[in-house]
Structure formats: structure tokens, C-alpha cells
Amino acid sequence: MSSAEGSIFQLEQDEELRIEVDCPKNEVVTVELRTGMAEIFGTEMVPNNQYRFHTGAKIAIFTFQGCTIVVRGKMDIQPYTSKETPMIMYLNAHAALEDMRKAAENDTANQKENGNRGPVVMVVGPSDVGKSTLCRLLANYAVRMGRRPISVDLDVGQGAISVPGSIGAILIERPASIEEGFSQNAPLVYHYGHKTPGHNSPLYNRLVSRMADVVRERLSANKKSEASGVIINTCGWVRGEGYNQIKHTAQAFEVDVIIVLDQERVYNDLVRDMPSFVKVIWLPKSGGVVERSTEQRQIARDQRVKQYFYGPTGNLFPHSFEVRFSELKEKIYKIGAPALPDSCMPLGMKSEDNQTKLVAVQLTTRDLLNHVVSVSFASATEDLIMTNIAGFICITDVNMDEQKVTILSPQPRPLPDTLLLLSDIQYVDSS
Ligand code: ATP
Ligand code: MN
């Protein structure tokens, strides 16, 4: 039903309203909960609040009890309601994880190995099946039960925690904001430098192992988190080497549960390949998940970087300043020398070693312009690859004549006294 003040949707219990926001670029679509109760990807809506969404957002408003929703704004694609959702199955998966958390709490007295650690769950599946959405849902339901899980994002293509080209982990202390996602308080981030995990598989696997070790340390330092466990989001690469990376991740994090979305082949392969104490479960994808083109993924990546510097709502004001080449000398590196066939490697070295080697970056326009650069916590090169990073800067101009660069940075000058890692990810700052 439509009225002058927006479209009104009446949802029955267990129904969802799907909205693909395609309004003009500088406009927003708002949604409001008028009566009843509803949630968006596991975060409860506050009645009569106007939630604002920009073009490109794809959301589902789900209700267990029934509700009335008002949608306002210009849209070509009309929102629609659906009763066919896997939400009850997702809720059951959450309930099973919750049982494991209760068991972990009660095991504290027994001192079993890993007995007091809650479930480490990994969500896998091909592209566009709702992996990130399910992780968000599970984390939201856990935190709403008073849990404090750690959320790990290994999808270097999108980088929901920090920016693309990195992997990250955060402690979840409150439900995600409907408009801005989970709060990014002190994330643990490692630099990878590429947008696909296959670009440098040895490095990717090493960083995943490192992340797993540090997450384990953090769990054992916090009883509440330990019983809450870990929720791991992965990228959609499930074939060939991608499948090997999944197995490596499972082993590194000592996962207890793997949820496979949509693809039965991956499910069957994992049932065969995982040790019997790993529960592998299959869940269907939601019909509401919208596929994204390569172009839309690129736009999403750019938006992620922009958000890092300018804030989710343009609420941050980054600094821009010049830095002389001399200040960057012996300070900026990248990981991985160009691949050589094994036959060309020095005796006793494998090409894999080359891929996890530090290489000093050439100070040229071609190598630097518009590149995102990680600011490490490390100040010695031998620690650089395996040390987490403090944040990012972007090189927005290179002046070869005057031998200096312009840098976009969340912090004012000077550059911190630590080392920098160049990423393949490029961002053109037009703000
Ligand atoms: P990728 O392979 O890119 O990592 P993914 O498997 O993680 O994708 P999501 O990012 O979770 O998939 O979902 C893709 C898009 O579909 C997102 O924009 C998400 O908000 C949207 N979406 C997920 N579930 C629904 C739903 N039930 N109704 C409408 N939109 C949805
Ligand atoms: Mn995803």
C-alpha cells in the first residue's frame, strides 16, 4: 500500500521485507518500524526511528512476531515481502552454538583441554550466498544473549573489518549498528596487500595462522570471550587452492563447526576431509541475497576505503600532508618478490620463500600513486610481516621533481616512527 508519506508494508510472523536501495546518489531511503518488532540482520529495530540507507544497500527486515514498516524515498526496484526465508534454520544454528557455549562455561571446573572454549565456527561457501550476512547475524544473536565473541574476517576482497587487502578481528561487545555495522574498536589487523587470497597463498596462510594464534591468546585472557568463541567469515573462493586455504584455516583456528552455505559439493568434501570432531553443517542460502557484479565489488571496495578515511557518514576529517622521499627511505616495503620458477631460485630456496620476502619499494609514481599503505606497529624489518597494523594511509600524489609524496592520513603529521607496507589496493581520493 502506498500513501503520500511512503509505502506501508504489513509483515506477518516469520516474514521478511527485502529492499534493494537504488535511489539517486545523494538521496537516501529510510525505513521505520511503525508497530510490532523487527530486526535487520540480527539487530533489533527501534520503533519510530528513521534508518537511512544509501544507494547500493541491500537489506532484509525480518520479523518473528509480525510488524508494520514504512519505507520512504525514490526507488525503481520495489521492496517485496517473502515468507520463504532460511531464518528459522539460521536461528537453530545459533541455538546449537549457544548450547556449546553453555557447555563450555560448565566445563570450567573439569579443566579439559579446550573444554572451556566456546565454539569456533567458520562460515564458507561460494560468492554471493550470504556468508557475511550470516556471520553478522550469528554475532548479533550471540551478543544479544550476553556473549562476547570474537569476529574474524578473512575476506581480503571486502575487508569488513578495516579495509580490503587485510584480514581483521574484533571483539563484539554490542549488536551491530543497523546503518554502520559493528563498532571498530581496537581491531586486530594484518596486512596482506592484495584483493584475492590466491595472489599470494603462502603469505595468506601464514597470516591466517598468526591471526589464529593471537585470537587464541586473547580468548584465554578473557573468560567471557573464551566461552563465547569465534565466528570466522571467509571469502567465496572454494575451489582448488581456495579449498586448501579453507582446510588450512580450519586447522589453524582449530574450528569446531563449519557452516557451508549453499554448495553441497563443498559440504561433502569437508565432511570427507575434516576430522570427525569438526561438525560440518549445510544450510541453504536465502533467496534474498543479491548477486554482485565485478564492478559492484570494486565500488564496494572503494567505498570501504573511503569510509575508513572519511567515516561511515562522512563524520571523520582526515589530514593531508607532504612527506619527502628521504623520510620514506628504508621505511616502506612490500611483501613478495616477483615469482621465479623453482629452477631459477638459489640453491635450497623455494619460490614460496620468495613470496614471503620483504622487498624495498621503489619511490616512483608508478609504484606509489593512489596506493593504500599499512602503518605497522613494527619498527624492525624482521618483525614486519607478522606484526599487526595500526592503520592505513593513502598516497594521493607523487612529485618526482621535488622528490615528495602527498599523504592522506587519519592522523596529522608526522608519520609514526614505524615501518610501512605497500598494498596493491588503490584508492582515488576525490573528496
Ligand atoms: P561475498 O561472496 O561477496 O563475500 P557473501 O556470501 O558474503 O558475498 P553477503 O555479503 O552476505 O554475501 O550478501 C550479499 C548481499 O545481499 C549483501 O548486500 C546483503 O546485505 C544482501 N542480503 C543478504 N541477505 C539478504 C536478504 N535476506 N534479503 C535481501 N538482501 C540480502
Ligand atoms: Mn562476504
CSV table of C-alpha atoms and ligand atoms in Angstrom, one decimal:
chain,number,residue,atom,x,y,z
A,1,MET,CA,0.0,0.0,0.0
A,2,SER,CA,1.3,3.4,-0.9
A,3,SER,CA,0.5,6.8,0.7
A,4,ALA,CA,1.8,10.3,0.4
A,5,GLU,CA,4.1,9.6,3.3
A,6,GLY,CA,5.7,6.5,1.9
A,7,SER,CA,4.9,2.8,1.3
A,8,ILE,CA,3.5,0.8,4.2
A,9,PHE,CA,4.2,-2.9,4.4
A,10,GLN,CA,2.4,-5.3,6.7
A,11,LEU,CA,4.5,-8.3,7.6
A,12,GLU,CA,3.2,-11.5,9.2
A,13,GLN,CA,5.3,-13.6,11.5
A,14,ASP,CA,8.4,-15.1,10.1
A,15,GLU,CA,8.2,-12.9,7.0
A,16,GLU,CA,10.8,-10.5,5.7
A,17,LEU,CA,10.8,-7.3,3.6
A,18,ARG,CA,13.6,-7.1,1.1
A,19,ILE,CA,14.8,-3.7,-0.1
A,20,GLU,CA,17.4,-3.0,-2.8
A,21,VAL,CA,18.2,0.6,-2.4
A,22,ASP,CA,18.7,2.3,-5.8
A,23,CYS,CA,17.9,5.9,-5.1
A,24,PRO,CA,19.8,8.8,-6.7
A,25,LYS,CA,23.3,9.1,-5.3
A,26,ASN,CA,22.8,12.0,-3.0
A,27,GLU,CA,19.5,10.8,-1.6
A,28,VAL,CA,18.6,8.2,1.0
A,29,VAL,CA,15.8,5.7,1.5
A,30,THR,CA,14.5,5.5,5.1
A,31,VAL,CA,12.8,2.6,6.8
A,32,GLU,CA,10.8,2.9,10.0
A,33,LEU,CA,9.2,0.3,12.3
A,34,ARG,CA,5.7,1.5,13.0
A,35,THR,CA,4.2,-1.4,15.0
A,36,GLY,CA,5.4,-4.8,16.2
A,37,MET,CA,9.0,-6.0,16.4
A,38,ALA,CA,11.6,-6.5,13.6
A,39,GLU,CA,15.3,-6.9,13.1
A,40,ILE,CA,17.8,-6.2,10.3
A,41,PHE,CA,20.5,-9.0,10.1
A,42,GLY,CA,20.0,-9.7,13.8
A,43,THR,CA,19.9,-6.1,15.2
A,44,GLU,CA,16.6,-5.1,16.7
A,45,MET,CA,14.9,-2.0,15.2
A,46,VAL,CA,13.9,0.7,17.5
A,47,PRO,CA,10.3,1.7,16.8
A,48,ASN,CA,9.6,5.1,15.1
A,49,ASN,CA,13.3,5.6,14.3
A,50,GLN,CA,14.2,6.5,10.7
A,51,TYR,CA,17.0,4.3,9.5
A,52,ARG,CA,18.8,5.8,6.5
A,53,PHE,CA,20.3,3.8,3.6
A,54,HIS,CA,22.3,4.9,0.6
A,55,THR,CA,22.2,3.5,-2.9
A,56,GLY,CA,23.7,0.0,-3.2
A,57,ALA,CA,22.4,-1.1,0.2
A,58,LYS,CA,20.6,-4.4,0.2
A,59,ILE,CA,18.7,-5.2,3.3
A,60,ALA,CA,16.1,-7.6,4.8
A,61,ILE,CA,13.8,-6.6,7.6
A,62,PHE,CA,12.7,-9.8,9.4
A,63,THR,CA,10.0,-10.2,11.9
A,64,PHE,CA,9.4,-13.2,14.3
A,65,GLN,CA,6.1,-11.6,15.5
A,66,GLY,CA,4.7,-9.5,12.7
A,67,CYS,CA,5.1,-5.8,12.2
A,68,THR,CA,4.3,-2.7,10.1
A,69,ILE,CA,7.2,-1.0,8.2
A,70,VAL,CA,7.1,2.4,6.4
A,71,VAL,CA,9.6,2.8,3.5
A,72,ARG,CA,10.3,6.3,2.1
A,73,GLY,CA,12.4,7.5,-0.8
A,74,LYS,CA,12.8,7.3,-4.6
A,75,MET,CA,13.3,3.7,-5.8
A,76,ASP,CA,12.9,1.9,-9.1
A,77,ILE,CA,13.2,-1.6,-7.6
A,78,GLN,CA,10.1,-2.1,-5.4
A,79,PRO,CA,10.6,-3.7,-2.0
A,80,TYR,CA,8.8,-7.0,-1.6
A,81,THR,CA,7.9,-9.4,1.2
A,82,SER,CA,8.8,-13.0,1.3
A,83,LYS,CA,7.8,-15.9,3.6
A,84,GLU,CA,10.5,-18.2,2.1
A,85,THR,CA,13.5,-17.5,4.3
A,86,PRO,CA,16.0,-19.8,6.0
A,87,MET,CA,15.9,-17.6,9.1
A,88,ILE,CA,14.5,-20.3,11.3
A,89,MET,CA,17.3,-22.6,10.3
A,90,TYR,CA,19.8,-19.9,11.0
A,91,LEU,CA,18.2,-19.3,14.4
A,92,ASN,CA,18.6,-23.1,15.1
A,93,ALA,CA,22.3,-22.9,14.2
A,94,HIS,CA,22.6,-20.1,16.7
A,95,ALA,CA,20.8,-22.2,19.3
A,96,ALA,CA,23.2,-25.1,18.7
A,97,LEU,CA,26.2,-22.7,19.2
A,98,GLU,CA,24.6,-21.3,22.3
A,99,ASP,CA,24.4,-24.9,23.7
A,100,MET,CA,28.1,-25.3,23.1
A,101,ARG,CA,28.8,-22.0,24.9
A,102,LYS,CA,26.8,-23.2,27.9
A,103,ALA,CA,28.7,-26.4,27.9
A,104,ALA,CA,32.0,-24.5,27.7
A,105,GLU,CA,31.0,-22.4,30.7
A,106,ASN,CA,30.1,-25.6,32.7
A,107,ASP,CA,33.3,-27.3,31.7
A,108,THR,CA,35.5,-24.7,33.5
A,109,ALA,CA,35.7,-27.0,36.5
A,110,ASN,CA,36.8,-30.0,34.6
A,111,GLN,CA,40.0,-28.4,33.2
A,112,LYS,CA,39.7,-30.4,29.9
A,113,GLU,CA,41.9,-29.3,27.1
A,114,ASN,CA,39.9,-26.6,25.2
A,115,GLY,CA,37.0,-27.7,27.4
A,116,ASN,CA,36.2,-24.1,28.5
A,117,ARG,CA,36.5,-22.7,25.0
A,118,GLY,CA,33.2,-21.9,23.2
A,119,PRO,CA,32.6,-22.9,19.6
A,120,VAL,CA,34.9,-21.7,16.9
A,121,VAL,CA,32.7,-21.5,13.9
A,122,MET,CA,33.7,-20.8,10.3
A,123,VAL,CA,31.2,-19.9,7.5
A,124,VAL,CA,32.2,-20.9,4.0
A,125,GLY,CA,30.6,-21.1,0.6
A,126,PRO,CA,30.8,-19.6,-2.9
A,127,SER,CA,30.3,-15.9,-3.7
A,128,ASP,CA,27.0,-14.2,-3.0
A,129,VAL,CA,25.4,-16.7,-0.7
A,130,GLY,CA,25.1,-14.5,2.4
A,131,LYS,CA,28.3,-15.6,4.3
A,132,SER,CA,29.0,-12.1,5.7
A,133,THR,CA,25.3,-11.7,6.5
A,134,LEU,CA,25.1,-15.0,8.4
A,135,CYS,CA,28.3,-14.1,10.4
A,136,ARG,CA,26.7,-10.8,11.3
A,137,LEU,CA,23.5,-12.5,12.3
A,138,LEU,CA,25.3,-15.1,14.5
A,139,ALA,CA,27.4,-12.4,16.2
A,140,ASN,CA,24.4,-10.3,16.8
A,141,TYR,CA,22.4,-13.1,18.3
A,142,ALA,CA,25.4,-14.1,20.5
A,143,VAL,CA,26.0,-10.6,21.9
A,144,ARG,CA,22.2,-10.2,22.5
A,145,MET,CA,22.5,-13.3,24.7
A,146,GLY,CA,25.2,-11.5,26.7
A,147,ARG,CA,28.1,-13.3,24.9
A,148,ARG,CA,31.3,-11.6,23.8
A,149,PRO,CA,32.5,-13.5,20.7
A,150,ILE,CA,35.4,-12.5,18.5
A,151,SER,CA,34.5,-11.9,14.9
A,152,VAL,CA,37.2,-12.7,12.4
A,153,ASP,CA,37.0,-11.5,8.8
A,154,LEU,CA,39.4,-13.3,6.4
A,155,ASP,CA,37.8,-11.9,3.2
A,156,VAL,CA,40.6,-9.8,1.8
A,157,GLY,CA,38.4,-8.7,-1.1
A,158,GLN,CA,36.0,-6.7,1.0
A,159,GLY,CA,37.7,-6.3,4.4
A,160,ALA,CA,34.6,-5.6,6.5
A,161,ILE,CA,36.9,-5.0,9.5
A,162,SER,CA,39.5,-2.4,8.3
A,163,VAL,CA,40.0,-2.2,4.5
A,164,PRO,CA,40.4,-4.6,1.5
A,165,GLY,CA,43.8,-6.2,1.4
A,166,SER,CA,43.9,-7.0,5.1
A,167,ILE,CA,42.4,-9.5,7.5
A,168,GLY,CA,40.9,-8.4,10.8
A,169,ALA,CA,39.4,-9.5,14.1
A,170,ILE,CA,37.3,-7.6,16.6
A,171,LEU,CA,35.7,-8.3,19.9
A,172,ILE,CA,31.9,-8.0,19.6
A,173,GLU,CA,30.6,-6.1,22.7
A,174,ARG,CA,27.3,-4.8,21.3
A,175,PRO,CA,25.0,-5.5,18.4
A,176,ALA,CA,25.9,-4.0,15.0
A,177,SER,CA,24.5,-0.6,14.3
A,178,ILE,CA,21.9,-1.1,11.6
A,179,GLU,CA,23.4,1.7,9.5
A,180,GLU,CA,27.1,1.4,10.2
A,181,GLY,CA,27.8,-2.2,11.2
A,182,PHE,CA,29.9,-3.3,14.2
A,183,SER,CA,31.8,-0.7,16.1
A,184,GLN,CA,35.5,-0.9,15.1
A,185,ASN,CA,37.1,-0.6,18.5
A,186,ALA,CA,40.7,-1.6,18.5
A,187,PRO,CA,40.6,-4.2,15.7
A,188,LEU,CA,43.4,-6.7,15.3
A,189,VAL,CA,44.5,-6.3,11.7
A,190,TYR,CA,47.2,-7.9,9.5
A,191,HIS,CA,48.5,-6.6,6.1
A,192,TYR,CA,48.1,-8.9,3.2
A,193,GLY,CA,48.2,-6.4,0.3
A,194,HIS,CA,46.1,-7.9,-2.4
A,195,LYS,CA,42.4,-8.3,-3.1
A,196,THR,CA,42.3,-12.0,-3.8
A,197,PRO,CA,43.6,-14.7,-1.4
A,198,GLY,CA,45.1,-16.6,-4.4
A,199,HIS,CA,47.5,-13.8,-5.3
A,200,ASN,CA,49.9,-14.9,-2.6
A,201,SER,CA,48.7,-18.1,-1.0
A,202,PRO,CA,51.8,-18.8,1.2
A,203,LEU,CA,51.5,-15.3,2.7
A,204,TYR,CA,47.8,-15.6,3.2
A,205,ASN,CA,48.1,-18.9,5.0
A,206,ARG,CA,50.9,-17.6,7.2
A,207,LEU,CA,48.8,-14.5,8.2
A,208,VAL,CA,45.8,-16.7,9.0
A,209,SER,CA,48.0,-18.9,11.3
A,210,ARG,CA,49.3,-15.8,13.0
A,211,MET,CA,45.8,-14.3,13.4
A,212,ALA,CA,44.6,-17.7,14.9
A,213,ASP,CA,47.4,-17.7,17.4
A,214,VAL,CA,46.8,-14.2,18.6
A,215,VAL,CA,43.0,-14.7,18.7
A,216,ARG,CA,43.6,-17.8,20.9
A,217,GLU,CA,45.8,-15.8,23.2
A,218,ARG,CA,43.1,-13.1,23.5
A,219,LEU,CA,40.4,-15.8,24.2
A,220,SER,CA,42.4,-17.3,27.0
A,221,ALA,CA,42.9,-13.9,28.6
A,222,ASN,CA,39.1,-13.2,28.8
A,223,LYS,CA,36.9,-15.9,30.4
A,224,LYS,CA,33.7,-14.4,28.9
A,225,SER,CA,35.0,-14.3,25.3
A,226,GLU,CA,36.6,-17.7,25.7
A,227,ALA,CA,33.2,-19.3,26.4
A,228,SER,CA,31.6,-17.2,23.6
A,229,GLY,CA,34.0,-18.5,20.9
A,230,VAL,CA,34.9,-17.2,17.5
A,231,ILE,CA,32.9,-16.5,14.3
A,232,ILE,CA,35.0,-16.6,11.1
A,233,ASN,CA,33.9,-15.1,7.8
A,234,THR,CA,35.7,-16.3,4.7
A,235,CYS,CA,35.7,-15.3,1.0
A,236,GLY,CA,33.9,-17.1,-1.8
A,237,TRP,CA,36.9,-19.0,-3.2
A,238,VAL,CA,36.1,-22.6,-2.6
A,239,ARG,CA,37.8,-24.4,-5.5
A,240,GLY,CA,41.3,-25.7,-5.9
A,241,GLU,CA,43.8,-23.7,-3.8
A,242,GLY,CA,40.8,-21.9,-2.3
A,243,TYR,CA,39.6,-25.2,-0.8
A,244,ASN,CA,43.1,-25.8,0.6
A,245,GLN,CA,43.0,-22.4,2.2
A,246,ILE,CA,39.7,-23.4,3.9
A,247,LYS,CA,41.3,-26.5,5.3
A,248,HIS,CA,44.3,-24.6,6.4
A,249,THR,CA,42.1,-22.0,8.2
A,250,ALA,CA,40.1,-24.8,9.9
A,251,GLN,CA,43.3,-26.3,11.2
A,252,ALA,CA,44.9,-23.0,12.3
A,253,PHE,CA,41.8,-21.8,14.2
A,254,GLU,CA,41.0,-25.3,15.5
A,255,VAL,CA,37.4,-24.8,14.3
A,256,ASP,CA,34.7,-26.9,15.9
A,257,VAL,CA,31.9,-26.1,13.4
A,258,ILE,CA,31.9,-25.3,9.7
A,259,ILE,CA,28.7,-23.9,8.2
A,260,VAL,CA,28.6,-24.4,4.5
A,261,LEU,CA,26.2,-22.2,2.7
A,262,ASP,CA,24.5,-23.4,-0.4
A,263,GLN,CA,27.1,-25.6,-2.1
A,264,GLU,CA,26.7,-29.3,-1.4
A,265,ARG,CA,29.9,-30.3,-3.1
A,266,VAL,CA,32.0,-28.2,-0.7
A,267,TYR,CA,29.9,-29.7,2.2
A,268,ASN,CA,30.6,-33.3,1.0
A,269,ASP,CA,34.3,-32.6,0.5
A,270,LEU,CA,34.6,-31.1,4.0
A,271,VAL,CA,32.7,-34.0,5.6
A,272,ARG,CA,35.2,-36.3,4.0
A,273,ASP,CA,38.3,-34.2,4.7
A,274,MET,CA,37.7,-32.8,8.3
A,275,PRO,CA,38.5,-34.9,11.4
A,276,SER,CA,35.4,-36.3,13.0
A,277,PHE,CA,35.3,-33.8,15.9
A,278,VAL,CA,34.6,-31.0,13.4
A,279,LYS,CA,30.9,-30.6,12.9
A,280,VAL,CA,30.2,-29.7,9.3
A,281,ILE,CA,26.7,-28.5,8.6
A,282,TRP,CA,24.9,-27.4,5.4
A,283,LEU,CA,22.5,-24.5,5.3
A,284,PRO,CA,20.6,-23.1,2.3
A,285,LYS,CA,21.2,-19.6,1.1
A,286,SER,CA,18.5,-17.0,1.4
A,287,GLY,CA,16.6,-16.2,-1.8
A,288,GLY,CA,17.0,-12.6,-0.8
A,289,VAL,CA,20.8,-12.5,-1.2
A,290,VAL,CA,21.6,-10.3,-4.2
A,291,GLU,CA,24.4,-11.2,-6.6
A,292,ARG,CA,27.1,-8.6,-7.2
A,293,SER,CA,29.0,-7.9,-10.4
A,294,THR,CA,32.7,-7.4,-10.5
A,295,GLU,CA,32.1,-3.7,-11.0
A,296,GLN,CA,29.8,-3.6,-7.9
A,297,ARG,CA,32.5,-5.3,-5.9
A,298,GLN,CA,35.0,-2.7,-7.0
A,299,ILE,CA,32.7,0.1,-6.0
A,300,ALA,CA,32.1,-1.6,-2.6
A,301,ARG,CA,35.9,-1.8,-2.1
A,302,ASP,CA,36.3,1.9,-2.9
A,303,GLN,CA,33.5,2.7,-0.5
A,304,ARG,CA,35.2,0.7,2.2
A,305,VAL,CA,38.5,2.6,1.9
A,306,LYS,CA,36.6,5.9,1.6
A,307,GLN,CA,34.7,5.0,4.8
A,308,TYR,CA,38.0,4.3,6.6
A,309,PHE,CA,39.3,7.8,6.0
A,310,TYR,CA,36.0,9.8,6.0
A,311,GLY,CA,33.9,7.8,8.4
A,312,PRO,CA,30.6,5.9,7.7
A,313,THR,CA,28.6,9.1,7.4
A,314,GLY,CA,31.4,11.5,6.4
A,315,ASN,CA,31.9,12.2,10.1
A,316,LEU,CA,35.7,11.9,10.0
A,317,PHE,CA,38.2,14.5,8.7
A,318,PRO,CA,41.4,13.0,7.5
A,319,HIS,CA,44.7,15.0,7.2
A,320,SER,CA,46.6,15.6,4.0
A,321,PHE,CA,50.3,16.5,4.1
A,322,GLU,CA,53.6,16.2,2.2
A,323,VAL,CA,56.4,13.8,3.0
A,324,ARG,CA,59.8,13.9,1.5
A,325,PHE,CA,61.3,10.8,-0.2
A,326,SER,CA,64.2,10.9,2.2
A,327,GLU,CA,61.7,10.3,5.1
A,328,LEU,CA,60.4,7.2,3.3
A,329,LYS,CA,63.7,5.7,2.6
A,330,GLU,CA,64.2,2.3,4.3
A,331,LYS,CA,60.8,2.7,5.7
A,332,ILE,CA,58.4,1.4,3.1
A,333,TYR,CA,58.3,-2.2,1.9
A,334,LYS,CA,56.1,-4.7,0.2
A,335,ILE,CA,55.8,-8.5,0.7
A,336,GLY,CA,56.8,-10.9,-2.0
A,337,ALA,CA,59.4,-10.6,-4.8
A,338,PRO,CA,58.2,-11.3,-8.3
A,339,ALA,CA,57.7,-15.1,-8.7
A,340,LEU,CA,60.6,-17.1,-10.2
A,341,PRO,CA,60.4,-20.7,-11.3
A,342,ASP,CA,61.9,-23.0,-8.7
A,343,SER,CA,64.7,-23.8,-11.2
A,344,CYS,CA,65.9,-20.2,-11.0
A,345,MET,CA,66.0,-20.0,-7.3
A,346,PRO,CA,69.2,-20.0,-5.3
A,347,LEU,CA,70.0,-23.5,-4.0
A,348,GLY,CA,67.8,-24.6,-1.1
A,349,MET,CA,65.2,-21.9,-1.6
A,350,LYS,CA,61.7,-22.4,-2.8
A,351,SER,CA,59.6,-19.8,-4.8
A,352,GLU,CA,57.3,-19.9,-1.7
A,353,ASP,CA,60.1,-18.3,0.3
A,354,ASN,CA,60.3,-15.5,-2.3
A,355,GLN,CA,56.6,-14.8,-1.8
A,356,THR,CA,57.0,-14.1,1.9
A,357,LYS,CA,60.1,-11.9,1.5
A,358,LEU,CA,60.3,-8.2,2.2
A,359,VAL,CA,61.2,-6.0,-0.7
A,360,ALA,CA,62.0,-2.3,-0.5
A,361,VAL,CA,59.6,-0.3,-2.6
A,362,GLN,CA,60.8,1.9,-5.4
A,363,LEU,CA,59.9,5.6,-4.8
A,364,THR,CA,58.2,6.2,-8.2
A,365,THR,CA,54.8,7.4,-9.4
A,366,ARG,CA,54.1,4.0,-10.9
A,367,ASP,CA,54.8,2.1,-7.7
A,368,LEU,CA,53.2,4.6,-5.2
A,369,LEU,CA,50.4,6.7,-6.7
A,370,ASN,CA,47.0,6.1,-5.1
A,371,HIS,CA,48.2,3.1,-3.2
A,372,VAL,CA,46.8,2.2,0.2
A,373,VAL,CA,49.7,1.8,2.7
A,374,SER,CA,49.5,0.0,6.0
A,375,VAL,CA,51.2,1.6,9.0
A,376,SER,CA,52.7,-1.2,11.0
A,377,PHE,CA,53.3,-1.4,14.8
A,378,ALA,CA,56.7,-2.9,13.9
A,379,SER,CA,59.8,-0.8,13.8
A,380,ALA,CA,62.2,-3.6,12.8
A,381,THR,CA,62.1,-5.3,9.4
A,382,GLU,CA,62.4,-8.8,10.8
A,383,ASP,CA,59.1,-8.4,12.7
A,384,LEU,CA,57.3,-6.5,9.9
A,385,ILE,CA,55.3,-9.3,8.2
A,386,MET,CA,53.9,-10.9,11.3
A,387,THR,CA,53.1,-7.8,13.3
A,388,ASN,CA,49.6,-6.3,13.2
A,389,ILE,CA,49.0,-2.9,11.8
A,390,ALA,CA,47.9,0.4,13.4
A,391,GLY,CA,46.0,1.9,10.5
A,392,PHE,CA,46.3,3.0,6.9
A,393,ILE,CA,47.4,5.9,4.8
A,394,CYS,CA,46.9,6.6,1.1
A,395,ILE,CA,49.4,8.2,-1.3
A,396,THR,CA,47.4,10.7,-3.2
A,397,ASP,CA,50.2,12.4,-5.1
A,398,VAL,CA,53.8,11.7,-6.2
A,399,ASN,CA,56.0,14.6,-7.2
A,400,MET,CA,59.2,13.2,-8.8
A,401,ASP,CA,60.7,16.6,-9.5
A,402,GLU,CA,60.5,17.7,-5.9
A,403,GLN,CA,61.0,14.1,-4.6
A,404,LYS,CA,58.0,14.1,-2.3
A,405,VAL,CA,54.6,12.5,-1.9
A,406,THR,CA,51.2,13.7,-0.5
A,407,ILE,CA,49.6,11.5,2.0
A,408,LEU,CA,46.0,11.1,3.2
A,409,SER,CA,46.1,10.1,6.8
A,410,PRO,CA,43.6,9.8,9.7
A,411,GLN,CA,46.3,11.3,11.9
A,412,PRO,CA,48.1,14.7,11.5
A,413,ARG,CA,51.8,14.7,10.7
A,414,PRO,CA,54.4,13.4,11.4
A,415,LEU,CA,54.2,9.8,10.1
A,416,PRO,CA,54.6,7.4,13.0
A,417,ASP,CA,58.1,6.2,13.7
A,418,THR,CA,57.3,2.6,12.5
A,419,LEU,CA,57.5,0.8,9.2
A,420,LEU,CA,55.1,0.9,6.2
A,421,LEU,CA,53.7,-1.8,4.0
A,422,LEU,CA,52.6,-1.0,0.4
A,423,SER,CA,49.4,-2.6,-0.8
A,424,ASP,CA,48.1,-3.4,-4.3
A,425,ILE,CA,44.8,-1.8,-3.3
A,426,GLN,CA,44.4,1.6,-5.0
A,427,TYR,CA,42.0,4.4,-4.0
A,428,VAL,CA,41.5,7.6,-5.9
A,429,ASP,CA,40.7,10.3,-3.3
A,430,SER,CA,38.1,12.6,-4.9
A,431,SER,CA,36.8,14.3,-1.8
B,1,ATP,P1,30.7,-12.4,-0.9
B,1,ATP,O1,30.9,-13.6,-1.8
B,1,ATP,O2,30.8,-11.1,-1.8
B,1,ATP,O3,31.5,-12.3,0.3
B,1,ATP,P2,28.5,-13.1,0.7
B,1,ATP,O4,28.3,-14.5,0.5
B,1,ATP,O5,29.2,-12.7,2.0
B,1,ATP,O6,29.1,-12.4,-0.5
B,1,ATP,P3,26.6,-11.2,1.6
B,1,ATP,O7,27.6,-10.0,1.5
B,1,ATP,O8,26.3,-11.6,3.0
B,1,ATP,O9,27.1,-12.4,0.7
B,1,ATP,O10,25.2,-10.8,0.9
B,1,ATP,C1,25.2,-10.2,-0.4
B,1,ATP,C2,24.3,-9.0,-0.4
B,1,ATP,O11,22.9,-9.5,-0.2
B,1,ATP,C3,24.5,-8.0,0.7
B,1,ATP,O12,24.4,-6.7,0.2
B,1,ATP,C4,23.5,-8.3,1.8
B,1,ATP,O13,23.1,-7.2,2.5
B,1,ATP,C5,22.3,-8.8,0.9
B,1,ATP,N1,21.4,-9.7,1.6
B,1,ATP,C6,21.7,-10.8,2.3
B,1,ATP,N2,20.6,-11.4,2.8
B,1,ATP,C7,19.6,-10.8,2.3
B,1,ATP,C8,18.2,-10.9,2.3
B,1,ATP,N3,17.6,-11.9,3.0
B,1,ATP,N4,17.4,-10.0,1.7
B,1,ATP,C9,17.9,-9.0,1.0
B,1,ATP,N5,19.3,-8.8,0.9
B,1,ATP,C10,20.1,-9.7,1.5
B,2,MN,MN,31.1,-11.8,2.2
